[in-house]
Amino acid sequence: MSQATNQSWGGRFSEPTDAFVARFTASVNFDQRLARQDIQGSIAHATMLARVGVLTEEERDAIINGLTDIQDEIERGEFNWSVPLEDVHMNIEARLTDKIGITGKKLHTGRSRNDQVATDIRLFMRDEIDVIEAELTRLRDGMIELAEREADTIMPGFTHLQTAQPVTFGHHLLAWQEMLARDHERLLDCRKRVNVMPLGAAALAGTTYPIDRHVTADLLGFDRPAENSLDAVSDRDFAIEFTSFASILLMHLSRMSEELVLWTSAQFNFIDLPDRFCTGSSIMPQKKNPDVPELVRGKTGRVYGHLMALLTLMKSQPLAYNKDNQEDKEPLFDAVDTVRDCLKAFADMVPAIEPKKESMYEAARRGFSTATDLADYLVRKGVAFRDAHEIVGLSVAYGLKTKKDLSEMTLEELQQFSDIIEQDVFEVLTLEGSVAARNHIGGTAPDQVRAAANRAREALAALKGAS
């Protein structure tokens, strides 16, 4: 066999791989990130092989000790990664053989790089999902706490980005929290399907060796071995599902970012973000730019792209494994990194938001935000809703002409549109009265907001306990 061919498969070949093709097909530059999981899987595999008698205890111990030493080399930055060895798996196996001799070549008994890489990716994804879940929990905790603190802080609610009805800042934050609660459930549900072990499927058809896949699954913390060997090595649904979760999450964070960018502007002036989450301008000394939410908003597109890349990658692949699947790692790795970083940024930033309560309150007073409350008031007095709608519309038109909010009009001014209106109307035309009147579950009344925050906190605690 030519010294220039790969030692793991070169026996069938009569000439070395073209140098460009070797670089083109190699994945070690990015899949070395799976080294820890690859070693973890190999240690479990060797342990199982010894338990079923394929390896001796001495061979098992030599392999495990050698792999442990290699892990230390990698962590110290002393490991020499080789492109001709193609990938993380062959680099580690070759180094193991260098260290312990022929016994290192026995490690690959009963497995293939196909089931090995599928196992590595699942172990990696499980680890990363746990980190992401912790950041998501931290963000939700901070958001709930801020919402509870701002349950009485009145601000305008919007539809079509036009002032609609008054709400509270706490109520608005809990709307964000509901988005994240759904994301959290999706993430944990995805983890269940990640935590299935492909190892033992070998190349595609299993192995003739007397392996015990349940032992390996237990050693690696998987819920169960994969049922079908063909599917086990070729399935990347879990990666697509994660990037789907990531896309929905980033869509939510992008919506939040858009509001934060608007709210920090001079035109809204609703909130202040601490300086540590902003940057300045190289030419305009007065500028304070909300770079963190802008970047989160911008990074959403790349995650959408990774979802489409993985869907497209898998759409035409026949069973079982194909080299195409090497292209799953870079989009998946970047999606993981982007999600983790965006969540960390938000988990640090959101609890530090400082609402400008006077600006919020004044904005809620503009735009006739209590018009619906006046219509409801008339309906309770026996006026048909369509008639009440017209009466209030005429009142608003009058307010636009006189530049008066409904709450600023005198009783006599209001009564020119309906003599049913009485002095008690002013109880519903105030912003405080408006938010307090929606005193039902999911409503804006401050007590309901605090109760909703408490329920959200309990639900989050239950979710943490279940996971």
Coordinates of C-alpha atoms in Angstrom, one line a residue, residues 115-459:
D115 CA -21.9 5.1 13.2
Q116 CA -18.9 6.7 15.0
V117 CA -19.5 10.2 13.6
A118 CA -23.3 9.9 14.0
T119 CA -22.6 9.1 17.7
D120 CA -20.1 11.9 18.1
I121 CA -22.5 14.5 16.7
R122 CA -25.3 13.4 19.0
L123 CA -23.0 13.5 22.0
F124 CA -21.9 17.0 20.9
M125 CA -25.5 18.2 20.4
R126 CA -26.6 16.8 23.8
D127 CA -23.8 18.7 25.5
E128 CA -24.6 21.9 23.6
I129 CA -28.3 21.6 24.2
D130 CA -27.7 21.5 27.9
V131 CA -25.6 24.6 27.8
I132 CA -28.2 26.4 25.6
E133 CA -31.0 25.3 27.9
A134 CA -29.1 26.8 30.9
E135 CA -28.8 30.1 29.1
L136 CA -32.4 30.1 28.0
T137 CA -33.4 29.4 31.6
R138 CA -31.3 32.3 32.8
L139 CA -32.9 34.6 30.2
R140 CA -36.4 33.5 31.2
D141 CA -35.6 34.0 34.9
G142 CA -34.4 37.5 34.4
M143 CA -37.3 38.4 32.1
I144 CA -39.9 37.1 34.6
E145 CA -38.2 39.0 37.5
L146 CA -38.2 42.3 35.4
A147 CA -41.8 41.8 34.4
E148 CA -42.9 41.3 38.0
R149 CA -41.0 44.5 39.0
E150 CA -42.6 46.5 36.2
A151 CA -46.1 45.2 36.6
D152 CA -47.5 48.7 37.2
T153 CA -45.4 50.5 34.6
I154 CA -47.8 51.8 32.0
M155 CA -46.9 51.9 28.3
P156 CA -48.8 51.9 25.0
G157 CA -49.6 48.6 23.4
F158 CA -49.5 48.6 19.6
T159 CA -51.1 47.0 16.6
H160 CA -49.7 48.0 13.1
L161 CA -47.1 49.9 15.2
Q162 CA -49.9 52.4 16.0
T163 CA -51.0 53.1 19.5
A164 CA -53.8 50.7 20.4
Q165 CA -54.5 50.2 24.1
P166 CA -52.5 50.8 27.2
V167 CA -50.7 47.9 28.7
T168 CA -47.9 47.6 31.2
F169 CA -44.2 47.0 30.6
G170 CA -44.4 43.9 32.7
H171 CA -47.3 42.5 30.6
H172 CA -45.2 43.2 27.4
L173 CA -42.2 41.4 28.9
L174 CA -44.4 38.4 29.8
A175 CA -45.4 38.2 26.1
W176 CA -41.8 37.8 25.3
Q177 CA -41.5 35.2 28.0
E178 CA -44.3 33.2 26.4
M179 CA -42.4 33.0 23.2
L180 CA -39.4 31.7 25.0
A181 CA -41.4 29.2 27.0
R182 CA -42.5 27.6 23.8
D183 CA -38.9 27.6 22.5
H184 CA -37.8 25.9 25.8
E185 CA -40.3 23.1 25.3
R186 CA -39.2 22.6 21.7
L187 CA -35.5 22.4 22.8
L188 CA -36.2 19.8 25.4
D189 CA -38.3 17.8 23.1
C190 CA -35.6 17.9 20.5
R191 CA -33.1 16.6 23.1
K192 CA -35.2 13.4 23.4
R193 CA -34.6 12.6 19.8
V194 CA -30.9 13.6 20.0
N195 CA -30.3 11.2 22.8
V196 CA -30.6 8.0 20.7
M197 CA -27.4 6.0 20.1
P198 CA -26.3 5.0 16.5
L199 CA -23.1 3.2 17.7
G200 CA -23.2 -0.4 16.7
A201 CA -25.0 0.2 13.4
A202 CA -21.4 0.1 11.9
A203 CA -21.3 1.1 8.2
L204 CA -25.0 0.4 7.6
A205 CA -25.9 -3.2 8.4
G206 CA -24.7 -3.8 11.9
T207 CA -21.8 -6.1 12.8
T208 CA -21.2 -9.8 13.2
Y209 CA -19.3 -9.3 16.5
P210 CA -21.3 -10.1 19.7
I211 CA -21.6 -6.5 20.8
D212 CA -24.1 -5.3 23.4
R213 CA -25.4 -1.9 22.3
H214 CA -27.4 -1.5 25.5
V215 CA -24.2 -1.5 27.5
T216 CA -22.6 1.2 25.3
A217 CA -25.8 3.3 25.4
D218 CA -25.8 3.1 29.2
L219 CA -22.1 4.1 29.4
L220 CA -22.7 7.1 27.2
G221 CA -26.0 8.2 28.8
F222 CA -28.2 7.6 25.8
D223 CA -31.8 6.7 26.4
R224 CA -31.6 3.7 24.0
P225 CA -29.8 2.4 20.9
A226 CA -31.2 3.3 17.5
E227 CA -33.6 0.6 16.3
N228 CA -32.5 0.4 12.6
S229 CA -28.9 0.3 11.4
L230 CA -29.7 1.9 8.0
D231 CA -31.5 4.8 9.6
A232 CA -29.0 5.1 12.5
V233 CA -26.1 6.1 10.3
S234 CA -28.0 8.3 7.8
D235 CA -30.4 10.1 10.1
R236 CA -29.8 13.9 10.5
D237 CA -33.3 14.7 11.5
F238 CA -32.1 15.7 15.0
A239 CA -29.8 18.3 13.4
I240 CA -32.6 19.7 11.2
E241 CA -34.9 19.8 14.3
F242 CA -32.3 21.7 16.3
T243 CA -31.8 24.3 13.6
S244 CA -35.6 24.6 13.3
F245 CA -35.7 25.3 17.0
A246 CA -32.8 27.7 16.6
S247 CA -34.6 29.5 13.7
I248 CA -37.8 30.0 15.7
L249 CA -35.9 31.1 18.7
L250 CA -33.8 33.6 16.7
M251 CA -37.0 34.9 15.1
H252 CA -38.4 35.6 18.6
L253 CA -35.1 37.2 19.7
S254 CA -35.1 39.3 16.5
R255 CA -38.7 40.5 17.2
M256 CA -37.6 41.5 20.7
S257 CA -34.4 43.1 19.2
E258 CA -36.5 45.2 16.9
E259 CA -38.5 46.5 19.7
L260 CA -35.4 47.3 21.8
V261 CA -33.9 49.2 18.9
L262 CA -37.1 51.2 18.5
W263 CA -37.5 51.8 22.2
T264 CA -34.0 53.1 22.6
S265 CA -34.4 55.6 19.8
A266 CA -35.1 59.3 20.6
Q267 CA -38.4 59.0 18.8
F268 CA -39.7 56.4 21.3
N269 CA -37.3 57.0 24.3
F270 CA -39.0 54.1 26.3
I271 CA -35.9 52.4 27.7
D272 CA -32.2 52.8 28.4
L273 CA -29.7 50.0 27.8
P274 CA -26.5 50.0 29.9
D275 CA -23.5 51.3 28.1
R276 CA -21.8 47.9 28.2
F277 CA -24.3 46.6 25.6
C278 CA -23.9 49.6 23.3
T279 CA -21.2 51.3 21.2
G280 CA -20.6 54.8 20.0
S281 CA -20.0 56.5 16.6
S282 CA -16.6 57.3 15.2
I283 CA -17.9 60.6 13.9
M284 CA -21.0 61.5 15.9
P285 CA -20.1 61.9 19.6
Q286 CA -23.7 61.9 20.9
K287 CA -24.5 58.4 19.5
K288 CA -25.3 55.4 21.7
N289 CA -26.0 52.5 19.3
P290 CA -27.9 49.4 20.5
D291 CA -25.4 47.0 18.8
V292 CA -26.3 43.9 20.8
P293 CA -29.9 43.7 19.7
E294 CA -29.0 44.8 16.2
L295 CA -26.5 42.0 15.9
V296 CA -28.9 39.4 17.3
R297 CA -31.5 40.7 14.7
G298 CA -28.8 40.4 12.0
K299 CA -27.6 36.9 13.0
T300 CA -31.1 35.5 12.6
G301 CA -30.7 35.2 8.8
R302 CA -27.6 33.0 9.1
V303 CA -29.5 30.6 11.3
Y304 CA -32.4 30.5 8.8
G305 CA -29.7 29.7 6.2
H306 CA -28.3 26.8 8.2
L307 CA -31.8 25.3 8.4
M308 CA -32.3 25.5 4.7
A309 CA -28.7 24.1 4.1
L310 CA -29.4 21.0 6.2
L311 CA -32.9 20.4 4.7
T312 CA -31.3 20.7 1.2
L313 CA -28.4 18.5 2.2
M314 CA -30.8 15.6 3.1
K315 CA -33.5 16.0 0.6
S316 CA -32.2 13.7 -2.1
Q317 CA -29.9 11.3 -0.2
P318 CA -30.6 7.6 -0.7
L319 CA -30.0 5.3 2.2
A320 CA -27.7 4.9 3.9
Y321 CA -24.6 7.1 4.6
N322 CA -23.3 9.4 1.9
K323 CA -20.3 11.7 1.8
D324 CA -22.7 14.6 1.6
N325 CA -23.3 14.2 5.3
Q326 CA -19.9 15.7 6.0
E327 CA -21.5 19.0 5.1
D328 CA -23.8 18.8 8.1
K329 CA -21.2 19.9 10.7
E330 CA -20.3 23.4 9.8
P331 CA -23.8 24.8 9.6
L332 CA -24.7 22.9 12.7
F333 CA -21.7 24.1 14.7
D334 CA -22.4 27.7 13.6
A335 CA -26.0 27.5 14.5
V336 CA -25.1 26.2 18.0
D337 CA -22.5 28.9 18.5
T338 CA -24.9 31.6 17.3
V339 CA -27.8 30.5 19.5
R340 CA -25.6 30.2 22.6
D341 CA -24.0 33.6 22.1
C342 CA -27.3 35.4 21.4
L343 CA -28.9 33.8 24.4
K344 CA -26.0 34.8 26.6
A345 CA -26.1 38.4 25.4
F346 CA -29.9 38.6 26.0
A347 CA -29.6 36.9 29.4
D348 CA -27.0 39.5 30.5
M349 CA -28.8 42.4 28.9
V350 CA -32.6 42.0 29.5
P351 CA -32.5 42.2 33.4
A352 CA -30.4 45.4 33.0
I353 CA -33.1 47.2 30.9
E354 CA -34.1 50.5 32.5
P355 CA -37.6 51.6 31.6
K356 CA -38.2 55.4 31.2
K357 CA -41.5 55.3 32.9
E358 CA -42.5 58.9 32.3
S359 CA -41.9 58.6 28.5
M360 CA -43.8 55.4 28.4
Y361 CA -46.7 56.9 30.3
E362 CA -46.8 60.0 28.1
A363 CA -46.8 57.9 25.0
A364 CA -49.7 55.9 26.2
R365 CA -51.7 59.1 26.7
R366 CA -51.2 59.9 23.0
G367 CA -53.2 58.2 20.3
F368 CA -56.5 57.9 22.1
S369 CA -55.5 54.5 23.7
T370 CA -58.6 54.4 25.9
A371 CA -61.0 54.7 23.0
T372 CA -61.9 51.0 23.3
D373 CA -62.6 51.5 27.0
L374 CA -65.1 54.2 26.2
A375 CA -66.8 51.9 23.7
D376 CA -67.0 49.2 26.3
Y377 CA -68.4 51.7 28.8
L378 CA -71.2 52.6 26.4
V379 CA -72.0 49.0 25.7
R380 CA -72.3 48.4 29.4
K381 CA -74.8 51.3 29.5
G382 CA -77.0 49.5 26.9
V383 CA -75.6 50.9 23.7
A384 CA -75.2 48.5 20.8
F385 CA -71.5 48.0 20.0
R386 CA -71.7 49.3 16.5
D387 CA -73.4 52.5 17.7
A388 CA -70.8 52.8 20.5
H389 CA -68.1 52.4 17.9
E390 CA -69.5 55.3 15.9
I391 CA -69.9 57.5 19.0
V392 CA -66.3 57.0 20.0
G393 CA -65.1 57.6 16.5
L394 CA -66.8 61.0 16.5
S395 CA -65.3 61.7 19.9
V396 CA -61.8 60.9 18.6
A397 CA -62.4 63.1 15.5
Y398 CA -63.3 65.9 17.9
G399 CA -60.2 65.2 20.0
L400 CA -58.0 65.4 16.9
K401 CA -59.5 68.8 16.0
T402 CA -59.2 70.2 19.5
K403 CA -55.9 68.4 20.3
K404 CA -57.4 66.8 23.4
D405 CA -57.2 63.3 24.6
L406 CA -60.5 61.6 25.6
S407 CA -59.5 61.9 29.3
E408 CA -58.9 65.6 28.9
M409 CA -62.4 66.4 27.6
T410 CA -65.0 67.8 29.9
L411 CA -68.2 65.8 30.6
E412 CA -70.1 68.3 28.5
E413 CA -67.8 67.8 25.5
L414 CA -68.3 64.0 25.7
Q415 CA -72.0 64.2 26.2
Q416 CA -72.4 66.0 22.9
F417 CA -71.8 62.6 21.3
S418 CA -74.0 60.6 23.7
D419 CA -76.1 61.8 26.7
I420 CA -75.7 58.3 28.2
I421 CA -72.2 59.3 29.2
E422 CA -72.0 60.3 32.9
Q423 CA -69.3 61.4 35.4
D424 CA -68.2 57.8 36.0
V425 CA -66.8 57.7 32.5
F426 CA -63.5 59.2 33.7
E427 CA -62.9 56.1 35.8
V428 CA -62.3 54.1 32.5
L429 CA -60.6 56.9 30.6
T430 CA -57.6 57.0 32.8
L431 CA -54.6 54.8 31.8
E432 CA -54.6 53.3 35.3
G433 CA -58.3 52.5 35.0
S434 CA -57.9 51.0 31.6
V435 CA -55.2 48.5 32.5
A436 CA -56.9 47.6 35.8
A437 CA -60.2 46.9 34.1
R438 CA -58.8 44.0 32.1
N439 CA -58.6 41.9 35.3
H440 CA -58.7 38.4 34.0
I441 CA -56.1 35.7 33.4
G442 CA -53.8 36.9 30.6
G443 CA -55.0 40.5 31.1
T444 CA -53.1 43.7 31.8
A445 CA -54.3 44.4 35.4
P446 CA -51.1 44.7 37.5
D447 CA -52.3 42.0 39.9
Q448 CA -52.9 39.7 36.9
V449 CA -49.4 40.5 35.6
R450 CA -47.8 39.6 38.9
A451 CA -49.9 36.4 39.1
A452 CA -48.8 35.5 35.5
A453 CA -45.2 36.1 36.4
N454 CA -45.6 33.8 39.4
R455 CA -47.2 31.1 37.2
A456 CA -44.3 31.5 34.6
R457 CA -41.8 31.1 37.4
E458 CA -43.5 27.9 38.6
A459 CA -43.7 26.5 35.1

